[in-house]
């Protein structure tokens, strides 16, 4: 995708920063691996310490790639939602997709004891959690799509999405009340979010669905720019609002729903990354914003993950906590400093 000449330098800088963050993320952790050894492992050379190869190939590389997918996917989802609803507080969660995934996982984990025996063990297995989250987000998506055909007002759709979130939160609260301590602990740990639990096979499936959502987002760039002019003006230009809204909702659901299913509900990124991008690039053109959000979302997620794994220590912090603690003050500072938002 060609960029405006004025933005070539920022994009080049962000690309270099992304590569640097990726390399640092792979090298740091409970075991510090020299950069020379990492390059050797990636290029197929046998390292001086054979355990380093296992750590890099089977854990750190998939985790770093997951961070890029999660950061960019949530950032793009947030951008799509903020443009569709013309609301700076909109994010991937507004349609209830994330809440639907949480409900699916809550039923699988905290409802497993009702089935007992072997069935309970199947329900709380790794793949069943992913499937439960996917089914939960898909059912909410299906409901939202049905409602979107009945409701023409975009703001009404936003409110309905938030109501779905409230309903799922209430059901989860009931399940939480009747769950055992072990089930509750497992659900809480899932809600913390995690980037390091995916194998290469799971990452391939994750990436395929992510790419479909990304392609739909790229195909919607022209429509997103037209929506900024207002629904009535967009109609006069020949934009099919119903089809555009459907495409944006499906793209967001594929991105946010899949990320929640594989990595858990990651907070802050989807809401804040579009704002940070607008403050840096001072444009509302989605030909610039969408790739910029991809790069910034990936960078910030890699930085948060590097902080969360506490380099040199055996402990690690919940990624959800880090995304909020690191990101929220940055957004507040940018908004206070600029005092206006390009939207």
Short mmCIF file of C-alpha atoms in Angstrom, two decimals:
data_model
loop_
_atom_site.label_atom_id
_atom_site.label_comp_id
_atom_site.label_asym_id
_atom_site.label_seq_id
_atom_site.Cartn_x
_atom_site.Cartn_y
_atom_site.Cartn_z
CA UNK A 1 0.00 0.00 0.00
CA UNK A 2 1.46 3.37 -1.07
CA UNK A 3 1.76 6.02 1.60
CA UNK A 4 1.81 9.82 1.36
CA UNK A 5 5.44 11.05 1.04
CA UNK A 6 5.10 13.09 4.27
CA UNK A 7 4.49 9.86 6.22
CA UNK A 8 7.32 7.76 4.76
CA UNK A 9 9.77 8.68 7.54
CA UNK A 10 7.37 7.90 10.45
CA UNK A 11 6.47 4.58 8.83
CA UNK A 12 10.13 3.70 8.32
CA UNK A 13 10.92 4.60 11.95
CA UNK A 14 7.97 2.54 13.25
CA UNK A 15 9.01 -0.45 11.12
CA UNK A 16 12.56 -0.31 12.51
CA UNK A 17 11.23 0.06 16.07
CA UNK A 18 8.96 -2.96 15.51
CA UNK A 19 11.92 -5.08 14.37
CA UNK A 20 13.97 -3.91 17.38
CA UNK A 21 11.13 -4.66 19.83
CA UNK A 22 10.66 -8.10 18.24
CA UNK A 23 14.35 -8.97 18.69
CA UNK A 24 14.46 -7.64 22.28
CA UNK A 25 11.28 -9.56 23.15
CA UNK A 26 12.84 -12.82 21.95
CA UNK A 27 16.14 -12.25 23.75
CA UNK A 28 14.77 -11.24 27.18
CA UNK A 29 13.05 -13.45 29.72
CA UNK A 30 13.84 -15.66 32.71
CA UNK A 31 16.79 -16.92 30.62
CA UNK A 32 18.78 -14.15 28.89
CA UNK A 33 19.87 -15.29 25.42
CA UNK A 34 22.56 -13.30 23.54
CA UNK A 35 21.45 -11.68 20.27
CA UNK A 36 24.22 -13.50 18.38
CA UNK A 37 22.82 -16.86 19.52
CA UNK A 38 19.28 -15.83 18.56
CA UNK A 39 20.34 -14.94 15.01
CA UNK A 40 22.21 -18.23 14.84
CA UNK A 41 19.17 -20.23 15.98
CA UNK A 42 16.85 -18.45 13.51
CA UNK A 43 19.29 -19.08 10.63
CA UNK A 44 19.59 -22.77 11.52
CA UNK A 45 22.93 -22.82 13.33
CA UNK A 46 23.44 -25.02 16.40
CA UNK A 47 23.78 -22.79 19.51
CA UNK A 48 26.36 -23.31 22.24
CA UNK A 49 23.51 -24.09 24.65
CA UNK A 50 20.98 -26.52 23.12
CA UNK A 51 18.24 -25.49 25.57
CA UNK A 52 18.30 -21.98 24.06
CA UNK A 53 17.14 -23.38 20.72
CA UNK A 54 14.13 -25.05 22.36
CA UNK A 55 13.22 -21.86 24.26
CA UNK A 56 13.47 -19.62 21.19
CA UNK A 57 11.79 -21.90 18.62
CA UNK A 58 9.03 -23.41 20.78
CA UNK A 59 8.21 -20.57 23.15
CA UNK A 60 9.60 -17.11 22.44
CA UNK A 61 9.13 -16.94 18.66
CA UNK A 62 5.44 -18.06 18.81
CA UNK A 63 4.88 -15.67 21.74
CA UNK A 64 6.40 -12.70 19.91
CA UNK A 65 4.37 -13.44 16.76
CA UNK A 66 1.23 -13.78 18.90
CA UNK A 67 1.97 -10.37 20.43
CA UNK A 68 2.12 -8.83 16.94
CA UNK A 69 -1.16 -10.46 15.90
CA UNK A 70 -2.92 -9.49 19.15
CA UNK A 71 -1.65 -5.90 19.21
CA UNK A 72 -2.33 -5.15 15.56
CA UNK A 73 -5.65 -7.04 15.48
CA UNK A 74 -7.11 -5.31 18.53
CA UNK A 75 -5.83 -1.93 17.36
CA UNK A 76 -7.45 -2.33 13.94
CA UNK A 77 -10.69 -3.60 15.56
CA UNK A 78 -10.80 -0.49 17.73
CA UNK A 79 -10.19 1.77 14.72
CA UNK A 80 -13.03 0.12 12.79
CA UNK A 81 -15.45 0.46 15.69
CA UNK A 82 -14.56 4.09 16.44
CA UNK A 83 -15.10 5.02 12.79
CA UNK A 84 -18.31 3.01 12.39
CA UNK A 85 -19.91 4.44 15.54
CA UNK A 86 -18.14 7.83 15.32
CA UNK A 87 -17.42 7.40 19.02
CA UNK A 88 -13.90 7.82 20.52
CA UNK A 89 -14.83 5.48 23.41
CA UNK A 90 -15.74 2.59 21.11
CA UNK A 91 -13.51 -0.47 21.02
CA UNK A 92 -13.61 -4.16 20.07
CA UNK A 93 -15.75 -4.83 23.15
CA UNK A 94 -18.71 -2.60 22.19
CA UNK A 95 -20.51 -5.25 20.12
CA UNK A 96 -20.35 -7.73 22.99
CA UNK A 97 -18.00 -10.05 21.04
CA UNK A 98 -15.44 -10.23 23.85
CA UNK A 99 -18.21 -10.66 26.42
CA UNK A 100 -19.65 -13.52 24.37
CA UNK A 101 -16.25 -15.23 24.31
CA UNK A 102 -15.91 -14.76 28.09
CA UNK A 103 -19.36 -16.29 28.61
CA UNK A 104 -18.43 -19.32 26.47
CA UNK A 105 -15.27 -19.87 28.51
CA UNK A 106 -17.14 -19.32 31.79
CA UNK A 107 -19.67 -22.00 30.85
CA UNK A 108 -16.89 -24.40 29.79
CA UNK A 109 -14.84 -23.88 32.97
CA UNK A 110 -17.35 -23.09 35.71
CA UNK A 111 -20.14 -25.18 34.21
CA UNK A 112 -17.91 -28.23 33.72
CA UNK A 113 -18.65 -29.60 37.20
CA UNK A 114 -22.33 -30.02 36.28
CA UNK A 115 -21.35 -32.64 33.68
CA UNK A 116 -18.93 -34.56 35.93
CA UNK A 117 -16.40 -37.26 35.14
CA UNK A 118 -14.73 -37.48 31.73
CA UNK A 119 -16.97 -34.80 30.20
CA UNK A 120 -15.77 -32.25 32.75
CA UNK A 121 -12.16 -33.01 31.82
CA UNK A 122 -12.95 -32.55 28.12
CA UNK A 123 -14.68 -29.20 28.72
CA UNK A 124 -11.71 -27.65 30.52
CA UNK A 125 -9.08 -28.88 28.04
CA UNK A 126 -7.06 -26.30 26.08
CA UNK A 127 -8.86 -26.66 22.74
CA UNK A 128 -12.29 -26.75 24.37
CA UNK A 129 -11.58 -23.33 25.91
CA UNK A 130 -10.70 -21.95 22.46
CA UNK A 131 -13.79 -23.54 20.89
CA UNK A 132 -16.03 -22.31 23.73
CA UNK A 133 -14.72 -18.74 23.34
CA UNK A 134 -15.17 -18.93 19.55
CA UNK A 135 -18.73 -20.24 19.87
CA UNK A 136 -19.61 -17.58 22.44
CA UNK A 137 -18.29 -14.75 20.26
CA UNK A 138 -19.92 -16.26 17.13
CA UNK A 139 -23.35 -16.48 18.79
CA UNK A 140 -23.14 -12.85 19.88
CA UNK A 141 -21.97 -11.90 16.36
CA UNK A 142 -24.94 -13.76 14.85
CA UNK A 143 -27.33 -11.93 17.17
CA UNK A 144 -25.72 -8.57 16.38
CA UNK A 145 -25.98 -9.26 12.63
CA UNK A 146 -29.68 -10.11 12.96
CA UNK A 147 -30.26 -6.95 15.00
CA UNK A 148 -28.25 -4.82 12.54
CA UNK A 149 -30.68 -5.83 9.78
CA UNK A 150 -33.60 -4.64 11.91
CA UNK A 151 -32.01 -1.46 13.28
CA UNK A 152 -30.89 1.29 10.92
CA UNK A 153 -29.52 3.61 13.57
CA UNK A 154 -25.83 2.91 14.25
CA UNK A 155 -26.02 4.41 17.74
CA UNK A 156 -28.88 2.04 18.62
CA UNK A 157 -26.67 -0.86 17.50
CA UNK A 158 -23.91 0.42 19.81
CA UNK A 159 -26.30 0.51 22.80
CA UNK A 160 -27.63 -2.98 21.97
CA UNK A 161 -24.05 -4.30 21.84
CA UNK A 162 -23.35 -2.83 25.28
CA UNK A 163 -26.57 -4.43 26.59
CA UNK A 164 -25.38 -7.82 25.34
CA UNK A 165 -22.20 -7.20 27.33
CA UNK A 166 -24.25 -6.48 30.46
CA UNK A 167 -26.33 -9.63 30.02
CA UNK A 168 -23.28 -11.87 29.59
CA UNK A 169 -21.59 -10.21 32.60
CA UNK A 170 -24.66 -11.00 34.71
CA UNK A 171 -24.67 -14.68 33.65
CA UNK A 172 -20.94 -14.94 34.38
CA UNK A 173 -21.58 -13.48 37.85
CA UNK A 174 -24.17 -16.19 38.56
CA UNK A 175 -21.80 -18.92 37.34
CA UNK A 176 -19.02 -17.42 39.47
CA UNK A 177 -21.21 -17.50 42.58
CA UNK A 178 -21.88 -21.25 42.21
CA UNK A 179 -18.37 -22.26 41.03
CA UNK A 180 -15.68 -23.99 43.07
CA UNK A 181 -12.45 -22.25 44.08
CA UNK A 182 -10.48 -24.22 41.50
CA UNK A 183 -12.88 -23.36 38.66
CA UNK A 184 -12.93 -19.71 39.68
CA UNK A 185 -9.13 -19.58 39.77
CA UNK A 186 -8.87 -21.10 36.28
CA UNK A 187 -11.36 -18.60 34.87
CA UNK A 188 -9.60 -15.67 36.54
CA UNK A 189 -6.26 -16.78 35.09
CA UNK A 190 -7.85 -16.99 31.62
CA UNK A 191 -9.16 -13.43 32.02
CA UNK A 192 -5.64 -12.24 32.82
CA UNK A 193 -4.76 -12.98 29.19
CA UNK A 194 -1.71 -14.85 27.92
CA UNK A 195 0.47 -14.68 24.81
CA UNK A 196 2.70 -17.66 25.55
CA UNK A 197 0.33 -20.62 25.44
CA UNK A 198 0.17 -21.22 21.68
CA UNK A 199 1.96 -23.97 19.77
CA UNK A 200 2.98 -23.50 16.13
CA UNK A 201 -0.10 -25.47 14.97
CA UNK A 202 -2.44 -23.25 16.99
CA UNK A 203 -0.61 -20.15 15.76
CA UNK A 204 -1.18 -21.18 12.12
CA UNK A 205 -4.95 -21.50 12.68
CA UNK A 206 -4.94 -18.22 14.62
CA UNK A 207 -3.03 -16.47 11.80
CA UNK A 208 -5.36 -17.69 9.03
CA UNK A 209 -8.48 -16.30 10.73
CA UNK A 210 -6.60 -13.10 11.60
CA UNK A 211 -5.56 -12.63 7.96
CA UNK A 212 -9.17 -12.97 6.78
CA UNK A 213 -10.23 -10.24 9.22
CA UNK A 214 -7.25 -8.09 8.16
CA UNK A 215 -8.11 -8.44 4.44
CA UNK A 216 -11.72 -7.42 5.13
CA UNK A 217 -10.40 -4.38 7.02
CA UNK A 218 -8.12 -3.40 4.13
CA UNK A 219 -11.01 -3.81 1.69
CA UNK A 220 -13.07 -1.38 3.80
CA UNK A 221 -10.57 1.52 3.80
CA UNK A 222 -12.41 3.57 1.15
CA UNK A 223 -15.76 2.96 2.86
CA UNK A 224 -14.30 3.96 6.26
CA UNK A 225 -13.07 7.27 4.84
CA UNK A 226 -16.51 7.89 3.31
CA UNK A 227 -18.26 7.15 6.63
CA UNK A 228 -16.32 10.04 8.24
CA UNK A 229 -18.36 12.43 6.07
CA UNK A 230 -21.63 11.30 7.69
CA UNK A 231 -24.19 8.64 6.76
CA UNK A 232 -26.34 10.89 4.58
CA UNK A 233 -23.40 12.21 2.56
CA UNK A 234 -21.97 8.68 2.29
CA UNK A 235 -25.31 7.51 0.83
CA UNK A 236 -25.27 10.35 -1.68
CA UNK A 237 -21.83 9.16 -2.83
CA UNK A 238 -23.30 5.72 -3.52
CA UNK A 239 -22.02 3.88 -0.44
CA UNK A 240 -24.10 0.88 0.56
CA UNK A 241 -24.33 1.51 4.31
CA UNK A 242 -25.89 -1.86 5.14
CA UNK A 243 -23.19 -3.82 3.29
CA UNK A 244 -20.40 -1.63 4.70
CA UNK A 245 -21.65 -1.98 8.26
CA UNK A 246 -21.93 -5.76 7.82
CA UNK A 247 -18.36 -6.03 6.47
CA UNK A 248 -16.92 -3.92 9.30
CA UNK A 249 -18.79 -5.91 11.96
CA UNK A 250 -17.61 -9.25 10.52
CA UNK A 251 -14.00 -8.01 10.24
CA UNK A 252 -14.04 -6.78 13.86
CA UNK A 253 -15.62 -10.00 15.09
CA UNK A 254 -13.08 -12.19 13.30
CA UNK A 255 -10.19 -10.17 14.72
CA UNK A 256 -11.43 -9.51 18.28
CA UNK A 257 -13.27 -12.83 18.68
CA UNK A 258 -10.33 -14.95 17.55
CA UNK A 259 -7.83 -12.98 19.66
CA UNK A 260 -10.03 -13.40 22.74
CA UNK A 261 -10.41 -17.12 22.02
CA UNK A 262 -6.66 -17.77 21.70
CA UNK A 263 -5.12 -15.14 24.00
CA UNK A 264 -7.89 -14.16 26.41
CA UNK A 265 -9.56 -10.75 26.79
CA UNK A 266 -6.69 -8.24 26.40
CA UNK A 267 -7.68 -4.79 27.69
CA UNK A 268 -6.73 -1.24 26.61
CA UNK A 269 -5.10 -1.98 23.23
CA UNK A 270 -8.23 -1.80 21.08
CA UNK A 271 -9.42 1.42 22.68
CA UNK A 272 -6.15 3.33 22.99
CA UNK A 273 -4.01 2.45 19.95
CA UNK A 274 -6.22 4.34 17.44
CA UNK A 275 -6.04 7.47 19.66
CA UNK A 276 -2.25 7.26 19.99
CA UNK A 277 -1.99 6.80 16.21
CA UNK A 278 -4.17 9.84 15.48
CA UNK A 279 -2.11 11.95 17.85
CA UNK A 280 1.14 10.94 16.11
CA UNK A 281 -0.03 11.10 12.49
CA UNK A 282 -2.69 13.89 12.84
CA UNK A 283 -4.85 12.51 10.04
CA UNK A 284 -8.21 10.80 9.66
CA UNK A 285 -7.28 9.06 6.39
CA UNK A 286 -7.58 5.31 6.93
CA UNK A 287 -5.02 4.62 4.19
CA UNK A 288 -2.53 6.07 6.68
CA UNK A 289 -4.23 5.12 9.95
CA UNK A 290 -4.77 1.42 9.33
CA UNK A 291 -1.12 0.45 8.62
CA UNK A 292 0.02 2.87 11.34
CA UNK A 293 -2.32 1.20 13.86
CA UNK A 294 -0.93 -2.19 12.75
CA UNK A 295 2.64 -1.07 13.51
CA UNK A 296 1.89 0.80 16.76
CA UNK A 297 -0.36 -1.95 18.11
CA UNK A 298 2.35 -4.54 17.45
CA UNK A 299 5.08 -2.38 19.03
CA UNK A 300 3.13 -1.58 22.19
CA UNK A 301 2.05 -5.20 22.64
CA UNK A 302 5.65 -6.40 22.31
CA UNK A 303 6.81 -3.78 24.83
CA UNK A 304 4.05 -4.76 27.29
CA UNK A 305 4.91 -8.44 26.91
CA UNK A 306 8.63 -7.74 27.47
CA UNK A 307 7.78 -5.87 30.69
CA UNK A 308 5.32 -8.58 31.78
CA UNK A 309 7.90 -11.38 31.57
CA UNK A 310 10.19 -9.54 34.05
CA UNK A 311 13.56 -10.12 32.30
CA UNK A 312 16.03 -12.05 34.45
CA UNK A 313 13.37 -13.32 36.87
CA UNK A 314 11.35 -16.53 36.94
CA UNK A 315 8.09 -14.69 37.54
CA UNK A 316 5.81 -12.94 35.06
CA UNK A 317 2.93 -10.48 35.39
CA UNK A 318 -0.55 -10.71 33.78
CA UNK A 319 -0.39 -9.11 30.34
CA UNK A 320 -3.78 -7.46 30.95
CA UNK A 321 -2.42 -5.54 33.93
CA UNK A 322 0.62 -4.34 32.00
CA UNK A 323 -1.36 -3.13 28.96
CA UNK A 324 -3.47 -0.93 31.23
CA UNK A 325 -0.66 0.27 33.53
CA UNK A 326 1.67 1.16 30.67
CA UNK A 327 -0.86 2.32 28.11
CA UNK A 328 -3.46 4.35 29.98
CA UNK A 329 -1.02 7.02 31.30
CA UNK A 330 0.42 7.39 27.79
CA UNK A 331 -3.03 8.09 26.33
CA UNK A 332 -3.88 10.56 29.11
CA UNK A 333 -0.58 12.39 28.58
CA UNK A 334 -1.07 12.57 24.79
CA UNK A 335 -4.64 13.85 25.08
CA UNK A 336 -3.74 16.46 27.71
CA UNK A 337 -0.73 17.63 25.70
CA UNK A 338 -2.54 17.85 22.37
CA UNK A 339 -5.93 18.87 23.81
CA UNK A 340 -7.68 17.90 20.63
CA UNK A 341 -8.30 14.71 18.76
CA UNK A 342 -8.34 14.27 14.98
CA UNK A 343 -11.48 12.26 14.34
#
